[in-house]
Structures are given as structure tokens and as C-alpha cells.
Amino acid sequence: MGLEEEIEEIEEEIANTPYNKSTEAHIGRLKSKLAEKKEKLEKQQSGSGGGGGYAVEKHGDATVALVGFPSVGKSSLLNSLTNAESETGSYEFTTLDVNPGMLHHRGANIQMLDVPGLIEGAAAGRGDGQQVLAVVRNADLIVFVLSVFEIEQYDRLQEELYDINIRVDQTPPRVTVRPKHKDGIKITSSTEQALDEETIKDVLREHGYVNADLNLQETVTIDRLIDGLMENREYIPSITCVNKADLIEPSYKETVDEQLRDRDLDPEDVTFISAEKEKGLEALKDRIWENLGLIRVYMDKPGRGIDWEEPLVIEEGTTVGEAIEKLGGEMEERFRFARVSGPSATHDEQQVGRDHVLEDEDVLKLILRR
């Protein structure tokens, strides 16, 4: 029996086993075995080339993947947001490759990827699905693009991404495991656990841990525990936009809002757009910026003054030292101190060191040794 058949068999057994306290440990072992076999299959496929894939080199300050099923309007959206020229059409599978474009917004260069339309079963390899989804794994933000008439597509998109180990809008589990040479498995936890100790130990044993110290800093489910033990998970934030909003009657909007709420999506947090008529795009650009967690720092350059046109774009929480690293060159060795004006400073031209945390729209002047 091949790996794919083994995976299918385990998935079927999990689906047919009712979840309760008496079956919890058994399901935990099955899910652990499933995760291990899927990882093995993933390595086999990537090692054998996996059909070529869609290699896209990362450019700019951040990368955003537009994810949706065929014909929801991703190509039109990419064309409207960027300088790309992605083929568009009202039929399915117009986009047969990953098309990149560059969105210029608030001084940042944001790479946008129009990912080929997903289909159900993409994670299992249908329609080049695995290669398509591999591109998404490298994104800094996922934008789900839904048709206003098919909000239920959101459920299937989430499932496909989950199946290829992308954890959307989740933080990595606060689970640490340290192998040791003897004394079996010892569990320490800062919170009360719903899983019993033997179930947790069974999961660890399935992952090859016989002697180990496990520390849990959150209340874990079996799935979260397994994710904490695996190294092939990607944790990516997302936002959602609903396209073709110009085609519905105002009275239908409440039905759409209800469908969004059923999926724990607040309609106020969802951007309604018309890619074709270029409506709602500025709001979408702003939402992309906010969810990427980027900030702008304007450099005060010696003899030239403040460069307001091309800010240094960095992540929230970046220090002066980290900003200097991004700038590169000889600045790290020559750095003496910096002067900062703006939101992070207590006064204009505050003198600061490498550890000072910058904020959006700060002005930074570097004082360097000659």
C-alpha cells in the first residue's frame, strides 16, 4: 500500500470514529500518524520535483497572495491594484500560472500574487493544487477573494489551506518539547488541560519521543498539540474581500452579511469591492497595509534633508539597530547614535541608541563615525 492510500485509510478511520473521552487517545494517535505520513509524502513530492510548481521570487517589502476559486475576479483585481497584466475572462481557469504584480501604497512596494483558481481537492493534488498552495505558504498575508454570490467558498478555501498545513489567523502553539536520554516523558503545564496525560504522551510517542520534557503554555487540543510538534506549519494572517458587490440589489446585502457572520467574519471587517468597476479598492489597499503590520520611517539624509518620497518600510516593532541592518552598507560599524522625531520620540530630534523602537512616520537621522 502506497503512502497516499495509507493517508486515505487513516482519514477514513478518523472520520468514522466518534469523538469522546474513551476514543480521544486513539484519535490522537491516528492524527499523529496522519501528520507524519503527510509530511513524508510532502518531502517525497518535493524531492521528485512535484511537477515543477510555481516558483515566484519574493520582491518588495511584503508579499500578498490572492486566494480564491476560479472566476471570482482575482485577475481583474490584480490588474486594478498593480501594474500587472493578468489575463482576465468570464470562464474558469483563465489564470494558469502565478502572476505577480507590484502594489505601490503608502510608500511601500507590496508584491501581489494572483494564484491560479483553487478547486476542491487542491491540497490532495487536484489541478496542480499542491504547487499552487506552496506559493501561498511564502506569503505574508492572504487575501481571500470571494464572489458575492458564493460566500460558502470561504469554508472550502480554509479547508484546502489547512490540509496543506497553512494555519490561517492562528498563532503558533505555545508548545515546547526537549528530548532527553532517559526518564520517559514528563509534562509540565501552566494551564489546566482538557486532554488527559496519557493521551498527550501517546501523541508524543507517535512522533518518536520516548524520553522528553514537554512544556505547555496554553490549553491544547489534539490538533494544536500536533501542530506544536511539527515543523512544516505556516501561520499566516488573512483578510477577506467580496467581489462583484456592484451586481447585487441593496436588499440582498443583509443576506450576504448573515452568510459572513455564519463564518465568524464581521461584515465591517470585510471589504466589498468591484474589481471590474474599480470600486472599494482604496479601502482594500488600506486594509492590506494595516494587516501587514508595516510602518514608514523617513530618513533625514546628510546634506539632502528628509526624503519624504521614498520612506524606509519596515515591520512594526523594528528597532533603530534593525533598521540599520536593513539599510546595509557600512552604517552598522560607523553608527554612533540616532536622532528621532515623530510618534516614538518624546521630543524632536531625541537622541537614541540601537534599541529604540520606531513607529509609523518617524523621522530618523543617523549620526555616523567618519
CSV table of C-alpha atoms in Angstrom, one decimal:
chain,number,residue,atom,x,y,z
A,1,MET,CA,0.0,0.0,0.0
A,2,GLY,CA,1.4,3.4,-1.0
A,3,LEU,CA,1.6,6.5,1.2
A,4,GLU,CA,-1.4,8.1,-0.4
A,5,GLU,CA,-3.6,5.0,0.2
A,6,GLU,CA,-2.4,4.8,3.8
A,7,ILE,CA,-3.3,8.5,4.3
A,8,GLU,CA,-6.7,7.9,2.8
A,9,GLU,CA,-7.3,4.9,5.1
A,10,ILE,CA,-6.3,6.9,8.2
A,11,GLU,CA,-8.5,9.8,7.3
A,12,GLU,CA,-11.4,7.5,6.8
A,13,GLU,CA,-10.9,5.8,10.2
A,14,ILE,CA,-10.8,9.3,11.9
A,15,ALA,CA,-14.0,10.4,10.1
A,16,ASN,CA,-15.8,7.2,11.1
A,17,THR,CA,-14.6,7.2,14.8
A,18,PRO,CA,-17.0,9.2,17.1
A,19,TYR,CA,-15.0,11.6,19.3
A,20,ASN,CA,-15.5,11.1,23.0
A,21,LYS,CA,-13.3,10.6,26.1
A,22,SER,CA,-12.9,6.9,25.5
A,23,THR,CA,-11.7,7.4,21.9
A,24,GLU,CA,-9.7,10.5,22.5
A,25,ALA,CA,-6.3,8.8,22.8
A,26,HIS,CA,-7.0,6.6,19.8
A,27,ILE,CA,-7.9,9.6,17.6
A,28,GLY,CA,-4.8,11.4,18.9
A,29,ARG,CA,-2.6,8.5,17.8
A,30,LEU,CA,-4.3,8.4,14.4
A,31,LYS,CA,-4.0,12.2,13.8
A,32,SER,CA,-0.3,12.0,14.8
A,33,LYS,CA,0.3,9.1,12.4
A,34,LEU,CA,-1.6,11.1,9.7
A,35,ALA,CA,0.6,14.2,10.2
A,36,GLU,CA,3.8,12.1,10.0
A,37,LYS,CA,2.7,10.4,6.8
A,38,LYS,CA,1.6,13.6,5.2
A,39,GLU,CA,4.9,15.2,6.0
A,40,LYS,CA,6.7,12.2,4.5
A,41,LEU,CA,4.6,12.4,1.3
A,42,GLU,CA,5.2,16.1,1.1
A,43,LYS,CA,9.0,15.5,1.2
A,44,GLN,CA,8.8,12.8,-1.4
A,45,GLN,CA,6.8,15.0,-3.8
A,46,SER,CA,9.1,18.0,-3.3
A,47,GLY,CA,12.1,15.7,-3.8
A,48,SER,CA,10.8,14.3,-7.0
A,49,GLY,CA,10.2,17.8,-8.4
A,50,GLY,CA,6.4,17.7,-7.7
A,51,GLY,CA,5.5,18.7,-11.2
A,52,GLY,CA,7.6,21.9,-11.4
A,53,GLY,CA,5.4,24.1,-9.2
A,54,TYR,CA,5.0,27.8,-9.5
A,55,ALA,CA,8.3,29.4,-8.3
A,56,VAL,CA,7.9,33.1,-7.6
A,57,GLU,CA,10.8,35.1,-6.3
A,58,LYS,CA,9.8,37.4,-3.5
A,59,HIS,CA,10.3,41.1,-4.2
A,60,GLY,CA,9.3,44.3,-2.4
A,61,ASP,CA,8.5,45.0,1.2
A,62,ALA,CA,5.9,42.2,1.6
A,63,THR,CA,4.1,39.5,-0.4
A,64,VAL,CA,0.3,39.1,-0.5
A,65,ALA,CA,-1.4,36.1,-2.1
A,66,LEU,CA,-4.9,36.5,-3.6
A,67,VAL,CA,-6.7,33.2,-3.0
A,68,GLY,CA,-10.0,32.1,-4.4
A,69,PHE,CA,-11.8,29.7,-6.6
A,70,PRO,CA,-11.9,30.1,-10.4
A,71,SER,CA,-13.7,33.1,-11.8
A,72,VAL,CA,-14.1,35.2,-8.6
A,73,GLY,CA,-12.2,38.0,-10.3
A,74,LYS,CA,-8.7,37.7,-8.9
A,75,SER,CA,-7.0,38.6,-12.2
A,76,SER,CA,-9.2,41.7,-12.6
A,77,LEU,CA,-8.4,42.7,-9.0
A,78,LEU,CA,-4.6,42.3,-9.6
A,79,ASN,CA,-4.8,44.4,-12.7
A,80,SER,CA,-6.7,47.1,-10.9
A,81,LEU,CA,-4.3,47.2,-7.9
A,82,THR,CA,-1.0,46.9,-9.7
A,83,ASN,CA,0.9,47.2,-12.9
A,84,ALA,CA,0.4,43.6,-13.8
A,85,GLU,CA,-1.4,42.4,-16.9
A,86,SER,CA,-3.0,39.2,-15.9
A,87,GLU,CA,-5.4,37.7,-18.5
A,88,THR,CA,-9.0,38.0,-17.5
A,89,GLY,CA,-12.1,36.2,-18.7
A,90,SER,CA,-15.6,35.2,-17.5
A,91,TYR,CA,-14.7,31.5,-17.8
A,92,GLU,CA,-13.0,29.2,-15.3
A,93,PHE,CA,-9.2,28.7,-15.2
A,94,THR,CA,-8.2,31.8,-17.0
A,95,THR,CA,-5.1,32.0,-14.8
A,96,LEU,CA,-2.9,29.0,-15.4
A,97,ASP,CA,0.3,30.3,-13.7
A,98,VAL,CA,1.0,32.6,-10.7
A,99,ASN,CA,1.0,36.2,-11.9
A,100,PRO,CA,2.9,38.7,-9.8
A,101,GLY,CA,2.3,42.5,-9.7
A,102,MET,CA,3.5,45.3,-7.5
A,103,LEU,CA,1.1,47.4,-5.5
A,104,HIS,CA,2.6,50.8,-4.5
A,105,HIS,CA,0.8,52.1,-1.4
A,106,ARG,CA,1.9,54.5,1.3
A,107,GLY,CA,5.5,54.4,0.1
A,108,ALA,CA,5.6,50.6,0.2
A,109,ASN,CA,6.2,48.1,-2.6
A,110,ILE,CA,3.8,45.2,-2.0
A,111,GLN,CA,4.1,42.2,-4.2
A,112,MET,CA,0.7,40.8,-5.1
A,113,LEU,CA,0.3,37.2,-6.4
A,114,ASP,CA,-2.7,36.2,-8.4
A,115,VAL,CA,-2.7,32.5,-7.5
A,116,PRO,CA,-4.4,30.2,-10.0
A,117,GLY,CA,-8.0,29.5,-9.0
A,118,LEU,CA,-8.2,26.7,-6.5
A,119,ILE,CA,-10.6,23.8,-6.8
A,120,GLU,CA,-11.8,21.3,-4.2
A,121,GLY,CA,-9.2,18.7,-3.6
A,122,ALA,CA,-6.3,21.1,-4.3
A,123,ALA,CA,-4.4,20.0,-1.2
A,124,ALA,CA,-4.6,16.4,-2.4
A,125,GLY,CA,-3.0,17.5,-5.7
A,126,ARG,CA,-6.0,18.2,-8.0
A,127,GLY,CA,-5.5,20.9,-10.6
A,128,ASP,CA,-1.8,21.5,-9.7
A,129,GLY,CA,-3.2,22.3,-6.2
A,130,GLN,CA,-0.2,21.4,-4.1
A,131,GLN,CA,2.1,23.6,-6.3
A,132,VAL,CA,-0.4,26.4,-6.2
A,133,LEU,CA,-0.7,26.2,-2.4
A,134,ALA,CA,3.0,26.0,-1.9
A,135,VAL,CA,3.2,29.6,-3.3
A,136,VAL,CA,0.7,30.7,-0.6
A,137,ARG,CA,2.9,29.3,2.1
A,138,ASN,CA,5.5,32.0,1.4
A,139,ALA,CA,3.1,34.9,1.6
A,140,ASP,CA,3.0,37.5,4.4
A,141,LEU,CA,-0.8,37.9,4.1
A,142,ILE,CA,-3.6,36.0,2.4
A,143,VAL,CA,-6.4,37.9,0.8
A,144,PHE,CA,-9.5,35.6,0.4
A,145,VAL,CA,-11.4,36.8,-2.7
A,146,LEU,CA,-15.0,35.6,-2.7
A,147,SER,CA,-17.8,36.1,-5.1
A,148,VAL,CA,-20.8,37.9,-3.5
A,149,PHE,CA,-23.0,35.1,-4.8
A,150,GLU,CA,-20.8,32.3,-3.3
A,151,ILE,CA,-19.8,33.2,0.2
A,152,GLU,CA,-19.7,29.5,1.1
A,153,GLN,CA,-16.5,29.2,-0.9
A,154,TYR,CA,-14.7,30.5,2.2
A,155,ASP,CA,-15.2,27.2,4.0
A,156,ARG,CA,-13.6,25.2,1.2
A,157,LEU,CA,-10.7,27.6,0.9
A,158,GLN,CA,-10.0,27.3,4.6
A,159,GLU,CA,-10.1,23.5,4.4
A,160,GLU,CA,-7.7,23.4,1.5
A,161,LEU,CA,-5.2,25.6,3.2
A,162,TYR,CA,-5.5,23.7,6.4
A,163,ASP,CA,-4.8,20.4,4.6
A,164,ILE,CA,-1.5,21.8,3.3
A,165,ASN,CA,-0.5,22.9,6.8
A,166,ILE,CA,-1.3,26.6,6.5
A,167,ARG,CA,-2.9,27.8,9.7
A,168,VAL,CA,-4.8,31.0,8.8
A,169,ASP,CA,-5.2,33.6,11.5
A,170,GLN,CA,-3.6,31.4,14.1
A,171,THR,CA,-0.5,31.9,16.3
A,172,PRO,CA,2.0,29.1,16.7
A,173,PRO,CA,1.1,26.8,19.7
A,174,ARG,CA,3.0,27.6,22.8
A,175,VAL,CA,4.3,24.1,23.0
A,176,THR,CA,8.0,23.2,23.5
A,177,VAL,CA,9.5,19.7,23.6
A,178,ARG,CA,13.0,18.9,24.7
A,179,PRO,CA,14.3,15.4,24.0
A,180,LYS,CA,16.4,13.8,26.7
A,181,HIS,CA,18.2,10.5,27.2
A,182,LYS,CA,16.2,8.8,30.0
A,183,ASP,CA,13.3,9.1,32.5
A,184,GLY,CA,10.4,8.9,29.9
A,185,ILE,CA,8.1,11.7,29.1
A,186,LYS,CA,7.5,14.5,31.7
A,187,ILE,CA,4.7,17.0,31.1
A,188,THR,CA,4.5,20.5,32.7
A,189,SER,CA,1.7,22.9,32.0
A,190,SER,CA,0.9,26.5,33.0
A,191,THR,CA,-2.8,25.9,32.4
A,192,GLU,CA,-5.4,23.2,33.0
A,193,GLN,CA,-5.5,20.7,30.2
A,194,ALA,CA,-8.7,19.1,28.8
A,195,LEU,CA,-6.6,16.2,27.3
A,196,ASP,CA,-5.6,13.6,29.8
A,197,GLU,CA,-1.9,12.9,30.4
A,198,GLU,CA,-1.8,9.5,28.7
A,199,THR,CA,-3.4,10.9,25.5
A,200,ILE,CA,-0.7,13.6,25.4
A,201,LYS,CA,2.1,11.0,25.9
A,202,ASP,CA,0.6,8.8,23.2
A,203,VAL,CA,0.7,11.7,20.8
A,204,LEU,CA,4.4,12.3,21.6
A,205,ARG,CA,5.3,8.7,21.2
A,206,GLU,CA,3.7,8.6,17.8
A,207,HIS,CA,6.1,11.5,16.9
A,208,GLY,CA,9.1,9.4,18.1
A,209,TYR,CA,9.5,10.9,21.6
A,210,VAL,CA,10.3,8.3,24.2
A,211,ASN,CA,12.2,10.5,26.6
A,212,ALA,CA,11.3,14.2,26.6
A,213,ASP,CA,10.2,17.2,28.6
A,214,LEU,CA,7.0,18.8,27.3
A,215,ASN,CA,6.0,22.2,28.4
A,216,LEU,CA,2.5,23.5,27.6
A,217,GLN,CA,1.8,27.3,27.9
A,218,GLU,CA,-1.8,27.0,26.6
A,219,THR,CA,-4.7,24.6,26.8
A,220,VAL,CA,-4.2,22.5,23.7
A,221,THR,CA,-6.5,20.4,21.6
A,222,ILE,CA,-5.0,17.3,19.9
A,223,ASP,CA,-4.7,19.3,16.7
A,224,ARG,CA,-2.9,22.2,18.4
A,225,LEU,CA,-0.6,19.7,20.2
A,226,ILE,CA,0.3,18.0,16.9
A,227,ASP,CA,0.9,21.4,15.2
A,228,GLY,CA,3.3,22.3,18.1
A,229,LEU,CA,5.3,19.2,17.4
A,230,MET,CA,5.5,19.6,13.6
A,231,GLU,CA,7.9,21.9,11.8
A,232,ASN,CA,6.1,22.2,8.5
A,233,ARG,CA,3.3,24.5,9.6
A,234,GLU,CA,2.9,28.1,8.3
A,235,TYR,CA,1.0,30.7,10.3
A,236,ILE,CA,-0.3,33.4,8.0
A,237,PRO,CA,-2.8,36.3,8.7
A,238,SER,CA,-5.7,36.9,6.3
A,239,ILE,CA,-8.3,39.4,5.3
A,240,THR,CA,-11.4,38.8,3.1
A,241,CYS,CA,-12.8,40.8,0.2
A,242,VAL,CA,-16.1,40.2,-1.5
A,243,ASN,CA,-16.0,40.9,-5.2
A,244,LYS,CA,-18.8,41.7,-7.7
A,245,ALA,CA,-20.7,43.7,-5.0
A,246,ASP,CA,-22.0,46.0,-7.7
A,247,LEU,CA,-24.1,43.2,-9.1
A,248,ILE,CA,-26.4,42.7,-6.1
A,249,GLU,CA,-29.5,44.6,-5.0
A,250,PRO,CA,-29.1,46.6,-1.8
A,251,SER,CA,-31.8,44.4,-0.2
A,252,TYR,CA,-29.5,41.3,-0.7
A,253,LYS,CA,-26.7,42.8,1.3
A,254,GLU,CA,-28.2,41.6,4.6
A,255,THR,CA,-28.3,38.1,3.3
A,256,VAL,CA,-24.6,38.3,2.4
A,257,ASP,CA,-23.8,39.8,5.8
A,258,GLU,CA,-25.6,36.9,7.5
A,259,GLN,CA,-23.6,34.4,5.5
A,260,LEU,CA,-20.4,36.1,6.6
A,261,ARG,CA,-21.4,36.1,10.3
A,262,ASP,CA,-22.1,32.4,10.0
A,263,ARG,CA,-18.4,32.0,9.2
A,264,ASP,CA,-17.2,34.3,12.1
A,265,LEU,CA,-16.5,37.1,9.6
A,266,ASP,CA,-17.6,40.5,10.8
A,267,PRO,CA,-19.1,42.3,7.7
A,268,GLU,CA,-17.5,45.5,9.0
A,269,ASP,CA,-14.1,43.8,8.6
A,270,VAL,CA,-14.8,42.5,5.1
A,271,THR,CA,-14.1,44.8,2.1
A,272,PHE,CA,-16.8,44.8,-0.5
A,273,ILE,CA,-15.3,45.6,-4.0
A,274,SER,CA,-16.0,45.6,-7.7
A,275,ALA,CA,-12.7,44.8,-9.4
A,276,GLU,CA,-14.2,45.4,-12.8
A,277,LYS,CA,-15.6,48.9,-11.9
A,278,GLU,CA,-12.6,49.6,-9.6
A,279,LYS,CA,-14.8,50.3,-6.6
A,280,GLY,CA,-13.7,49.8,-3.0
A,281,LEU,CA,-10.1,49.4,-4.0
A,282,GLU,CA,-8.6,52.2,-1.8
A,283,ALA,CA,-10.3,50.7,1.2
A,284,LEU,CA,-8.8,47.3,0.3
A,285,LYS,CA,-5.3,48.8,-0.1
A,286,ASP,CA,-5.6,50.4,3.3
A,287,ARG,CA,-6.7,47.1,4.9
A,288,ILE,CA,-3.8,45.2,3.2
A,289,TRP,CA,-1.4,47.8,4.6
A,290,GLU,CA,-2.9,47.6,8.2
A,291,ASN,CA,-2.8,43.8,8.3
A,292,LEU,CA,0.8,43.5,7.0
A,293,GLY,CA,2.0,45.4,10.1
A,294,LEU,CA,4.3,47.8,8.1
A,295,ILE,CA,5.4,51.2,9.1
A,296,ARG,CA,7.2,54.1,7.3
A,297,VAL,CA,10.3,55.8,8.5
A,298,TYR,CA,11.5,58.9,6.7
A,299,MET,CA,15.3,59.2,6.5
A,300,ASP,CA,16.9,62.6,7.2
A,301,LYS,CA,19.9,62.3,4.9
A,302,PRO,CA,23.1,64.4,5.4
A,303,GLY,CA,23.1,67.5,3.1
A,304,ARG,CA,19.8,66.4,1.4
A,305,GLY,CA,17.3,66.8,4.2
A,306,ILE,CA,14.3,64.5,4.8
A,307,ASP,CA,13.3,62.1,2.0
A,308,TRP,CA,9.5,62.2,2.1
A,309,GLU,CA,9.1,60.4,-1.3
A,310,GLU,CA,10.7,57.0,-0.5
A,311,PRO,CA,10.4,56.0,3.1
A,312,LEU,CA,12.2,53.1,4.7
A,313,VAL,CA,9.4,50.5,5.0
A,314,ILE,CA,9.9,48.1,8.0
A,315,GLU,CA,7.8,45.9,10.3
A,316,GLU,CA,6.1,47.2,13.4
A,317,GLY,CA,8.3,46.9,16.4
A,318,THR,CA,11.5,47.4,14.5
A,319,THR,CA,14.4,49.0,16.4
A,320,VAL,CA,16.9,51.5,15.2
A,321,GLY,CA,19.5,48.7,15.1
A,322,GLU,CA,17.3,46.5,12.9
A,323,ALA,CA,16.5,49.4,10.6
A,324,ILE,CA,20.3,50.0,10.1
A,325,GLU,CA,20.7,46.3,9.3
A,326,LYS,CA,18.1,46.6,6.5
A,327,LEU,CA,19.8,49.7,5.2
A,328,GLY,CA,23.1,47.7,5.0
A,329,GLY,CA,26.4,49.1,3.9
A,330,GLU,CA,29.0,50.4,6.4
A,331,MET,CA,26.4,52.0,8.7
A,332,GLU,CA,26.5,49.3,11.3
A,333,GLU,CA,30.2,49.7,12.0
A,334,ARG,CA,30.1,53.5,11.8
A,335,PHE,CA,26.9,54.0,13.9
A,336,ARG,CA,27.3,56.4,16.9
A,337,PHE,CA,23.7,57.3,17.8
A,338,ALA,CA,20.5,58.4,16.1
A,339,ARG,CA,18.1,61.3,16.4
A,340,VAL,CA,14.4,60.6,16.1
A,341,SER,CA,11.4,62.9,15.6
A,342,GLY,CA,7.8,61.8,15.4
A,343,PRO,CA,5.4,59.4,17.2
A,344,SER,CA,8.1,57.3,19.0
A,345,ALA,CA,10.1,60.3,20.3
A,346,THR,CA,9.4,62.3,23.5
A,347,HIS,CA,10.7,65.4,21.7
A,348,ASP,CA,12.0,66.4,18.3
A,349,GLU,CA,15.5,65.1,17.5
A,350,GLN,CA,15.6,62.9,20.6
A,351,GLN,CA,18.9,61.2,20.8
A,352,VAL,CA,18.5,57.4,20.9
A,353,GLY,CA,20.5,54.2,20.6
A,354,ARG,CA,20.1,50.9,18.7
A,355,ASP,CA,17.4,49.6,21.0
A,356,HIS,CA,14.9,52.4,20.4
A,357,VAL,CA,11.7,51.1,18.8
A,358,LEU,CA,10.5,53.1,15.8
A,359,GLU,CA,6.9,53.9,14.9
A,360,ASP,CA,5.0,54.8,11.8
A,361,GLU,CA,6.1,58.2,10.2
A,362,ASP,CA,9.1,58.7,12.4
A,363,VAL,CA,11.9,60.8,11.0
A,364,LEU,CA,15.3,59.1,11.6
A,365,LYS,CA,18.7,60.7,11.3
A,366,LEU,CA,21.8,58.5,11.8
A,367,ILE,CA,24.9,60.0,13.3
A,368,LEU,CA,27.9,58.1,12.0
A,369,ARG,CA,31.6,58.0,12.7
A,370,ARG,CA,33.8,59.4,10.0
